[in-house]
Amino acid sequence: MAALAGRGLRVASAKVGPDFIDPGFHSVATGRPGRSLDAWLSGDELLAPLAAAAGHGSDVLVIEGVMGLFDGSAQPGCDGSTAAVARLLDAPVVLVVDASAMSGSVAALVHGYRDLDRRVRFAGVILNQVGSEGHAVLLREALAPLGVPVLGALLHDDAMAWRERHLGLVPVAERPGEVRAAIDRVAARIASGCDLEALMAAARAAPPQTVGVLPQARNVGRARVALAAGPAFTFTYPENLALLEQAGAELLPFDPLNDPSLPDRCDALYAGGGFPEVYAHALGDNRSLLGRVRERLRSGLVTWAECGGLLWLCRSLDGVEMIGAIDAEAQMTEGLTIGYRTAVAQKSTPLGPAGTALRGHEFHRSSVEPAGDALELSSRFGTATAGFASPRLFASYLHQHLAAAPALAERFVARAAGAAG
């Protein structure tokens, strides 16, 4: 993305799956918000409109896949894999192959990926983690009989690695200057090691499509919504924010690490996900903000918190005092909780009455005790109850992408506007 942008192209981006972190890197490379294309969260029918919205006004839309090409959602009736999204969009696929431990075997691997599903528009291969120029020659020779274009070869270089921790890459918001410099270095390496003209030719070969429009939220009233932001709270879908604004919300970002109070005259609070566990002590040290938020929630501030926001609302996080609006303790664990969920609200919440159906994704290495009883959660592997709710508060681990459910944004804003009135 950055290499193409460096050539003066207007580059847009998207990521297959429910990711928050990678789109942050995309935004640095492109100068535009990174979008998500998740078949299970939004439905197949919205993938093309979401892709069109992501690419609007650009010269090229680059979509990063998720896991392996054919690894899907594991949900009944929903493939959700990169291959499935590529088929639906009729978009060409460039396969990036870790070639570090193979030579002739690369042909068998690429042959399998190309031929497993011939409906996928297979544009070529980029060889990654190549040991030397001689190694690159062997790999190209092995692939020649397949007739698969080799669009680039990138030599292994430890300087190209980026920091990871318990949920993936370290987010952009924590070290934006370092990220910009690192992306510039990678862009230079891509520009010298890949055939950008051939990549653009593959993109231009994608046939045009006529797509529908994305569902919009109705304006249901005016409400000032405080939006938790800053390094500790970076997991929020741009589409959710756009739908809240369509519904009548004025979004007021604030940084829970540094700001002493909520934005003036706010009617509601939206605290998405992120890494509050990394900043627990700094969040706990902001006693002024914790006290003011605690008071506002006790007086009925309309609130929606998901994952990281849930932890912030608990009594404590890893023993550090937090807001205490939820009578529960949060702590980090060794185990990873990840997967898609369907949910049914057991109580009235700002997103709707009891019985409201929700769909979302969980991705965390923490637990909350007690877990709560606001939602009946279902996955392929069982059911559980979790989450906390009242008519003015909804807090759970569930990340929701509202593109397919703008009514949830309308209800939240309507509840906040009603409280304001």
Coordinates of N, CA, C and O in Angstrom, one line a residue, residues 147-280:
G147 N 3.5 -21.7 -14.9 CA 3.0 -20.5 -15.6 C 2.4 -19.5 -14.6 O 1.6 -18.6 -15.1
V148 N 2.7 -19.5 -13.4 CA 2.2 -18.6 -12.4 C 3.2 -17.4 -12.3 O 4.4 -17.6 -12.0
P149 N 2.7 -16.2 -12.5 CA 3.6 -15.0 -12.5 C 4.2 -14.9 -11.1 O 3.5 -14.9 -10.1
V150 N 5.5 -14.7 -11.0 CA 6.2 -14.3 -9.8 C 6.3 -12.8 -9.8 O 7.1 -12.2 -10.6
L151 N 5.5 -12.1 -8.9 CA 5.4 -10.7 -8.9 C 6.4 -10.0 -8.0 O 6.5 -8.8 -7.9
G152 N 7.2 -10.8 -7.3 CA 8.2 -10.2 -6.4 C 8.9 -11.3 -5.6 O 8.4 -12.4 -5.4
A153 N 10.1 -11.0 -5.1 CA 10.9 -11.8 -4.2 C 11.5 -10.9 -3.1 O 12.2 -10.0 -3.5
L154 N 11.2 -11.2 -1.9 CA 11.7 -10.4 -0.8 C 12.7 -11.2 0.1 O 12.3 -12.2 0.6
L155 N 13.9 -10.7 0.2 CA 14.9 -11.4 1.0 C 14.6 -11.3 2.5 O 14.1 -10.2 3.0
H156 N 14.9 -12.3 3.3 CA 14.7 -12.3 4.7 C 15.6 -11.1 5.3 O 16.7 -10.9 5.0
D157 N 15.0 -10.4 6.3 CA 15.7 -9.3 6.9 C 15.0 -9.1 8.3 O 13.8 -8.7 8.4
D158 N 15.8 -9.3 9.3 CA 15.2 -9.1 10.7 C 14.7 -7.7 10.9 O 13.8 -7.5 11.8
A159 N 15.3 -6.7 10.2 CA 14.9 -5.3 10.4 C 13.4 -5.1 9.9 O 12.8 -4.1 10.2
M160 N 12.9 -6.0 9.2 CA 11.5 -5.9 8.7 C 10.5 -6.4 9.7 O 9.3 -6.3 9.4
A161 N 10.9 -7.0 10.8 CA 10.0 -7.5 11.8 C 9.4 -6.4 12.6 O 10.0 -5.3 12.7
W162 N 8.2 -6.6 13.1 CA 7.5 -5.6 14.0 C 7.1 -6.3 15.3 O 6.9 -7.5 15.4
R163 N 7.0 -5.4 16.3 CA 6.7 -6.0 17.7 C 5.3 -6.6 17.7 O 4.4 -6.1 17.2
E164 N 5.3 -7.7 18.4 CA 4.0 -8.4 18.7 C 3.8 -8.6 20.2 O 4.8 -8.6 21.0
R165 N 2.6 -8.7 20.6 CA 2.3 -9.1 22.0 C 1.0 -10.0 22.0 O 0.7 -10.6 21.0
H166 N 0.3 -10.0 23.1 CA -0.7 -11.0 23.3 C -1.9 -11.0 22.4 O -2.5 -12.1 22.2
L167 N -2.2 -9.9 21.7 CA -3.3 -9.9 20.7 C -2.8 -9.6 19.3 O -3.6 -9.3 18.5
G168 N -1.5 -9.7 19.1 CA -1.0 -9.4 17.7 C 0.0 -8.3 17.7 O 0.7 -8.1 18.7
L169 N 0.0 -7.5 16.6 CA 1.0 -6.4 16.5 C 0.7 -5.3 17.5 O -0.4 -5.1 17.9
V170 N 1.8 -4.7 17.9 CA 1.6 -3.5 18.8 C 0.9 -2.4 18.0 O 1.4 -2.0 16.9
P171 N -0.2 -1.8 18.4 CA -0.9 -0.9 17.6 C -0.2 0.4 17.2 O 0.7 0.8 17.9
V172 N -0.7 1.0 16.2 CA 0.0 2.2 15.7 C -0.1 3.3 16.7 O 0.9 4.1 16.9
A173 N -1.2 3.4 17.4 CA -1.4 4.6 18.3 C -0.3 4.6 19.4 O -0.1 5.7 20.0
E174 N 0.3 3.5 19.7 CA 1.3 3.5 20.8 C 2.6 4.1 20.3 O 3.3 4.7 21.1
R175 N 3.0 3.9 19.1 CA 4.3 4.4 18.6 C 4.1 4.9 17.1 O 4.7 4.3 16.2
P176 N 3.4 6.0 16.9 CA 3.1 6.4 15.5 C 4.3 6.8 14.7 O 4.4 6.5 13.5
G177 N 5.2 7.4 15.3 CA 6.5 7.8 14.6 C 7.3 6.6 14.2 O 7.8 6.6 13.0
E178 N 7.4 5.7 15.0 CA 8.2 4.5 14.7 C 7.5 3.7 13.6 O 8.1 3.1 12.7
V179 N 6.1 3.7 13.6 CA 5.4 2.9 12.6 C 5.6 3.6 11.2 O 5.8 2.9 10.2
R180 N 5.5 4.9 11.2 CA 5.7 5.6 9.9 C 7.0 5.3 9.3 O 7.2 5.1 8.1
A181 N 8.1 5.4 10.2 CA 9.4 5.1 9.7 C 9.6 3.7 9.2 O 10.2 3.4 8.2
A182 N 8.9 2.7 10.0 CA 9.0 1.3 9.6 C 8.3 1.1 8.3 O 8.8 0.3 7.4
I183 N 7.1 1.7 8.1 CA 6.4 1.5 6.9 C 7.1 2.1 5.7 O 7.1 1.5 4.6
D184 N 7.8 3.2 5.9 CA 8.6 3.7 4.8 C 9.7 2.8 4.4 O 10.0 2.6 3.2
R185 N 10.4 2.1 5.4 CA 11.4 1.2 5.1 C 10.9 0.0 4.3 O 11.5 -0.5 3.3
V186 N 9.7 -0.5 4.7 CA 9.1 -1.7 4.1 C 8.7 -1.3 2.6 O 8.9 -2.0 1.7
A187 N 8.2 -0.1 2.5 CA 7.7 0.4 1.2 C 8.9 0.4 0.2 O 8.8 0.1 -1.0
A188 N 10.0 0.9 0.7 CA 11.2 0.9 -0.2 C 11.6 -0.5 -0.6 O 12.0 -0.7 -1.8
R189 N 11.6 -1.4 0.3 CA 11.9 -2.8 0.0 C 10.9 -3.4 -1.0 O 11.3 -4.1 -1.9
I190 N 9.7 -3.1 -0.8 CA 8.6 -3.6 -1.7 C 8.9 -3.0 -3.1 O 8.8 -3.7 -4.2
A191 N 9.1 -1.7 -3.2 CA 9.3 -1.1 -4.5 C 10.5 -1.6 -5.2 O 10.5 -1.7 -6.5
S192 N 11.5 -2.1 -4.5 CA 12.7 -2.6 -5.2 C 12.6 -4.1 -5.4 O 13.2 -4.7 -6.4
G193 N 11.8 -4.8 -4.6 CA 11.7 -6.3 -4.7 C 10.4 -6.8 -5.4 O 10.4 -8.0 -5.7
C194 N 9.5 -6.0 -5.7 CA 8.2 -6.4 -6.4 C 8.0 -5.6 -7.6 O 8.4 -4.4 -7.8
D195 N 7.3 -6.2 -8.5 CA 6.9 -5.5 -9.8 C 5.6 -4.8 -9.6 O 4.5 -5.4 -9.8
L196 N 5.7 -3.5 -9.2 CA 4.5 -2.8 -8.9 C 3.6 -2.6 -10.1 O 2.4 -2.5 -10.0
E197 N 4.2 -2.4 -11.3 CA 3.4 -2.3 -12.5 C 2.6 -3.5 -12.8 O 1.4 -3.5 -13.2
A198 N 3.2 -4.7 -12.6 CA 2.4 -6.0 -12.8 C 1.3 -6.1 -11.8 O 0.2 -6.6 -12.1
L199 N 1.6 -5.7 -10.5 CA 0.5 -5.7 -9.5 C -0.6 -4.8 -9.9 O -1.8 -5.2 -9.8
M200 N -0.3 -3.6 -10.4 CA -1.4 -2.7 -10.8 C -2.1 -3.2 -12.0 O -3.4 -3.1 -12.2
A201 N -1.4 -3.9 -12.9 CA -2.1 -4.5 -14.1 C -3.0 -5.6 -13.6 O -4.1 -5.7 -14.2
A202 N -2.7 -6.4 -12.6 CA -3.6 -7.4 -12.1 C -4.8 -6.7 -11.5 O -5.9 -7.2 -11.7
A203 N -4.6 -5.6 -10.8 CA -5.8 -4.9 -10.2 C -6.7 -4.4 -11.3 O -7.9 -4.5 -11.2
R204 N -6.1 -3.8 -12.3 CA -7.0 -3.3 -13.4 C -7.7 -4.3 -14.1 O -8.7 -4.0 -14.8
A205 N -7.2 -5.6 -14.1 CA -7.9 -6.7 -14.8 C -9.2 -7.1 -14.1 O -10.0 -7.8 -14.7
A206 N -9.4 -6.7 -12.9 CA -10.6 -7.0 -12.2 C -11.8 -6.4 -12.9 O -11.8 -5.2 -13.2
P207 N -12.9 -7.2 -13.2 CA -14.0 -6.6 -13.9 C -14.8 -5.6 -13.1 O -14.9 -5.8 -11.9
P208 N -15.4 -4.6 -13.7 CA -16.2 -3.6 -12.9 C -17.4 -4.3 -12.4 O -17.9 -5.3 -13.0
Q209 N -17.9 -3.8 -11.3 CA -19.2 -4.4 -10.7 C -20.1 -3.2 -10.3 O -19.7 -2.1 -10.0
T210 N -21.4 -3.5 -10.5 CA -22.4 -2.6 -9.9 C -22.9 -3.2 -8.6 O -23.3 -4.3 -8.5
V211 N -22.8 -2.4 -7.6 CA -23.1 -2.9 -6.2 C -24.2 -2.0 -5.6 O -24.5 -0.9 -6.0
G212 N -24.8 -2.6 -4.6 CA -25.9 -1.8 -3.9 C -25.3 -0.8 -3.0 O -24.1 -0.7 -2.8
V213 N -26.1 -0.1 -2.3 CA -25.7 0.9 -1.3 C -25.7 0.3 0.1 O -26.5 -0.6 0.4
L214 N -24.9 0.8 1.0 CA -24.9 0.4 2.3 C -26.1 0.9 3.1 O -26.6 2.0 2.8
P215 N -26.7 0.1 4.0 CA -27.8 0.6 4.8 C -27.3 1.9 5.6 O -26.2 2.0 6.0
Q216 N -28.2 2.8 5.7 CA -28.0 4.0 6.5 C -28.8 4.1 7.8 O -29.8 3.4 7.9
A217 N -28.3 4.8 8.7 CA -29.1 5.0 9.9 C -29.9 6.3 9.8 O -29.5 7.3 9.2
R218 N -31.1 6.2 10.3 CA -32.0 7.4 10.3 C -31.6 8.3 11.4 O -31.1 7.9 12.5
N219 N -31.8 9.6 11.2 CA -31.5 10.6 12.2 C -32.6 10.6 13.2 O -33.8 10.8 12.9
V220 N -32.3 10.2 14.5 CA -33.3 10.0 15.5 C -33.3 11.1 16.6 O -34.0 11.0 17.6
G221 N -32.4 12.1 16.4 CA -32.3 13.1 17.5 C -30.8 13.5 17.6 O -29.9 12.9 17.0
R222 N -30.6 14.5 18.4 CA -29.3 15.0 18.6 C -28.7 14.6 20.0 O -29.4 14.7 21.0
A223 N -27.5 14.1 20.0 CA -26.9 13.7 21.3 C -25.4 13.8 21.2 O -24.8 13.5 20.1
R224 N -24.8 14.3 22.2 CA -23.3 14.5 22.3 C -22.8 13.2 23.0 O -23.1 12.9 24.1
V225 N -22.0 12.5 22.2 CA -21.5 11.1 22.6 C -20.0 11.2 22.9 O -19.2 11.5 22.0
A226 N -19.6 11.0 24.1 CA -18.1 11.0 24.5 C -17.6 9.7 23.9 O -18.1 8.6 24.2
L227 N -16.5 9.8 23.2 CA -15.9 8.6 22.5 C -14.5 8.3 23.2 O -13.6 9.2 23.0
A228 N -14.3 7.2 23.9 CA -13.0 6.9 24.4 C -12.0 6.6 23.3 O -12.3 5.8 22.4
A229 N -10.9 7.3 23.3 CA -9.9 7.2 22.3 C -8.5 7.2 22.9 O -8.3 6.9 24.1
G230 N -7.5 7.6 22.1 CA -6.1 7.6 22.6 C -5.5 6.2 22.6 O -6.2 5.2 22.1
P231 N -4.3 6.0 23.0 CA -3.6 4.7 22.9 C -4.3 3.5 23.5 O -4.1 2.4 23.0
A232 N -5.1 3.8 24.6 CA -5.7 2.6 25.3 C -6.9 2.1 24.6 O -7.4 1.0 24.9
F233 N -7.6 2.9 23.8 CA -8.9 2.5 23.2 C -8.9 2.8 21.7 O -9.3 3.9 21.2
T234 N -8.4 1.8 20.9 CA -8.2 2.0 19.5 C -9.0 1.1 18.7 O -9.0 1.1 17.4
F235 N -9.8 0.2 19.3 CA -10.6 -0.8 18.6 C -12.0 -0.4 18.4 O -12.9 -0.7 19.1
T236 N -12.2 0.4 17.3 CA -13.6 0.9 17.0 C -13.7 0.9 15.5 O -12.8 1.4 14.8
Y237 N -14.7 0.2 15.0 CA -14.9 0.2 13.5 C -15.4 1.6 13.0 O -16.3 2.2 13.5
P238 N -14.7 2.1 11.9 CA -15.1 3.4 11.4 C -16.6 3.4 10.9 O -17.3 4.4 11.1
E239 N -17.1 2.3 10.5 CA -18.5 2.2 10.1 C -19.4 2.4 11.2 O -20.5 3.1 11.1
N240 N -19.1 2.0 12.4 CA -19.9 2.2 13.6 C -20.0 3.7 13.9 O -21.1 4.2 14.2
L241 N -18.9 4.4 13.8 CA -18.8 5.8 14.1 C -19.7 6.6 13.1 O -20.4 7.5 13.4
A242 N -19.5 6.2 11.8 CA -20.3 6.8 10.8 C -21.8 6.7 11.0 O -22.6 7.6 10.8
L243 N -22.2 5.5 11.4 CA -23.7 5.2 11.6 C -24.2 6.0 12.8 O -25.3 6.5 12.8
L244 N -23.4 6.1 13.9 CA -23.8 6.9 15.0 C -24.0 8.3 14.6 O -24.9 9.0 15.0
E245 N -23.1 8.9 13.8 CA -23.2 10.2 13.3 C -24.4 10.4 12.4 O -25.2 11.4 12.5
Q246 N -24.7 9.4 11.6 CA -25.9 9.5 10.8 C -27.2 9.5 11.6 O -28.2 10.2 11.3
A247 N -27.1 8.8 12.7 CA -28.3 8.7 13.7 C -28.4 10.0 14.5 O -29.5 10.2 15.1
G248 N -27.5 10.9 14.4 CA -27.6 12.2 15.1 C -26.6 12.4 16.2 O -26.6 13.4 16.9
A249 N -25.6 11.5 16.3 CA -24.6 11.7 17.4 C -23.5 12.7 17.0 O -23.1 12.7 15.8
E250 N -23.1 13.5 17.9 CA -21.9 14.3 17.7 C -20.8 13.7 18.6 O -20.9 13.6 19.8
L251 N -19.9 13.1 17.9 CA -18.8 12.3 18.6 C -17.8 13.2 19.2 O -17.2 14.1 18.4
L252 N -17.5 13.0 20.4 CA -16.5 13.9 21.2 C -15.4 13.0 21.7 O -15.5 12.5 22.8
P253 N -14.3 12.8 20.9 CA -13.2 12.0 21.4 C -12.5 12.6 22.7 O -12.4 13.8 22.8
F254 N -12.1 11.7 23.6 CA -11.3 12.1 24.7 C -10.4 10.9 25.0 O -10.6 9.8 24.6
D255 N -9.3 11.3 25.8 CA -8.3 10.3 26.1 C -8.4 9.9 27.6 O -8.0 10.8 28.4
P256 N -8.8 8.7 27.9 CA -8.9 8.3 29.3 C -7.6 8.3 30.1 O -7.6 8.2 31.3
L257 N -6.5 8.3 29.3 CA -5.2 8.3 30.0 C -4.9 9.7 30.6 O -4.2 9.8 31.6
N258 N -5.4 10.8 29.9 CA -4.9 12.1 30.2 C -6.0 13.1 30.6 O -5.7 14.1 31.3
D259 N -7.1 13.0 30.0 CA -8.1 14.0 30.2 C -8.8 13.9 31.6 O -9.1 12.8 32.0
P260 N -8.9 15.1 32.3 CA -9.4 15.0 33.6 C -10.9 14.8 33.8 O -11.4 14.5 34.9
S261 N -11.6 15.0 32.7 CA -13.1 14.8 32.7 C -13.6 14.4 31.4 O -12.9 14.5 30.3
L262 N -14.8 14.0 31.3 CA -15.5 13.8 30.1 C -15.7 15.1 29.3 O -15.7 16.2 29.9
P263 N -15.9 15.0 28.0 CA -16.3 16.2 27.3 C -17.5 16.9 27.9 O -18.4 16.3 28.4
D264 N -17.5 18.2 27.8 CA -18.6 19.0 28.3 C -20.0 18.6 27.7 O -20.1 18.3 26.5
R265 N -21.0 18.6 28.6 CA -22.4 18.4 28.2 C -22.6 17.1 27.3 O -23.4 17.1 26.4
C266 N -21.9 16.0 27.6 CA -22.1 14.8 26.9 C -23.3 14.1 27.4 O -23.6 14.1 28.6
D267 N -24.0 13.5 26.5 CA -25.3 12.7 26.8 C -25.1 11.2 26.9 O -25.9 10.5 27.4
A268 N -23.9 10.8 26.4 CA -23.7 9.3 26.3 C -22.2 9.1 26.3 O -21.4 10.0 26.0
L269 N -21.8 7.8 26.5 CA -20.4 7.4 26.5 C -20.3 6.1 25.6 O -21.1 5.2 25.8
Y270 N -19.4 6.1 24.7 CA -19.1 4.9 23.9 C -17.6 4.6 24.1 O -16.7 5.4 23.7
A271 N -17.3 3.5 24.8 CA -16.0 3.0 25.0 C -15.7 1.7 24.3 O -16.3 0.6 24.8
G272 N -15.0 1.7 23.2 CA -14.8 0.5 22.5 C -13.6 -0.3 23.1 O -13.3 -0.2 24.3
G273 N -13.0 -1.2 22.3 CA -12.0 -2.0 22.7 C -10.6 -1.4 22.6 O -10.4 -0.2 22.2
G274 N -9.6 -2.2 23.0 CA -8.2 -1.7 22.9 C -7.3 -2.4 23.9 O -7.5 -3.6 24.1
F275 N -6.4 -1.7 24.5 CA -5.5 -2.4 25.4 C -5.4 -1.6 26.8 O -4.4 -1.2 27.2
P276 N -6.6 -1.5 27.5 CA -6.5 -0.9 28.8 C -5.6 -1.7 29.8 O -5.0 -1.1 30.7
E277 N -5.4 -3.0 29.5 CA -4.5 -3.7 30.4 C -3.1 -3.3 30.4 O -2.3 -3.3 31.4
V278 N -2.7 -2.8 29.2 CA -1.3 -2.3 29.0 C -1.1 -1.0 29.8 O 0.0 -0.6 30.3
Y279 N -2.2 -0.2 29.9 CA -2.2 1.1 30.5 C -2.9 1.2 31.8 O -3.4 2.2 32.3
A280 N -3.1 0.0 32.5 CA -3.9 -0.1 33.7 C -3.5 1.0 34.7 O -4.4 1.7 35.3

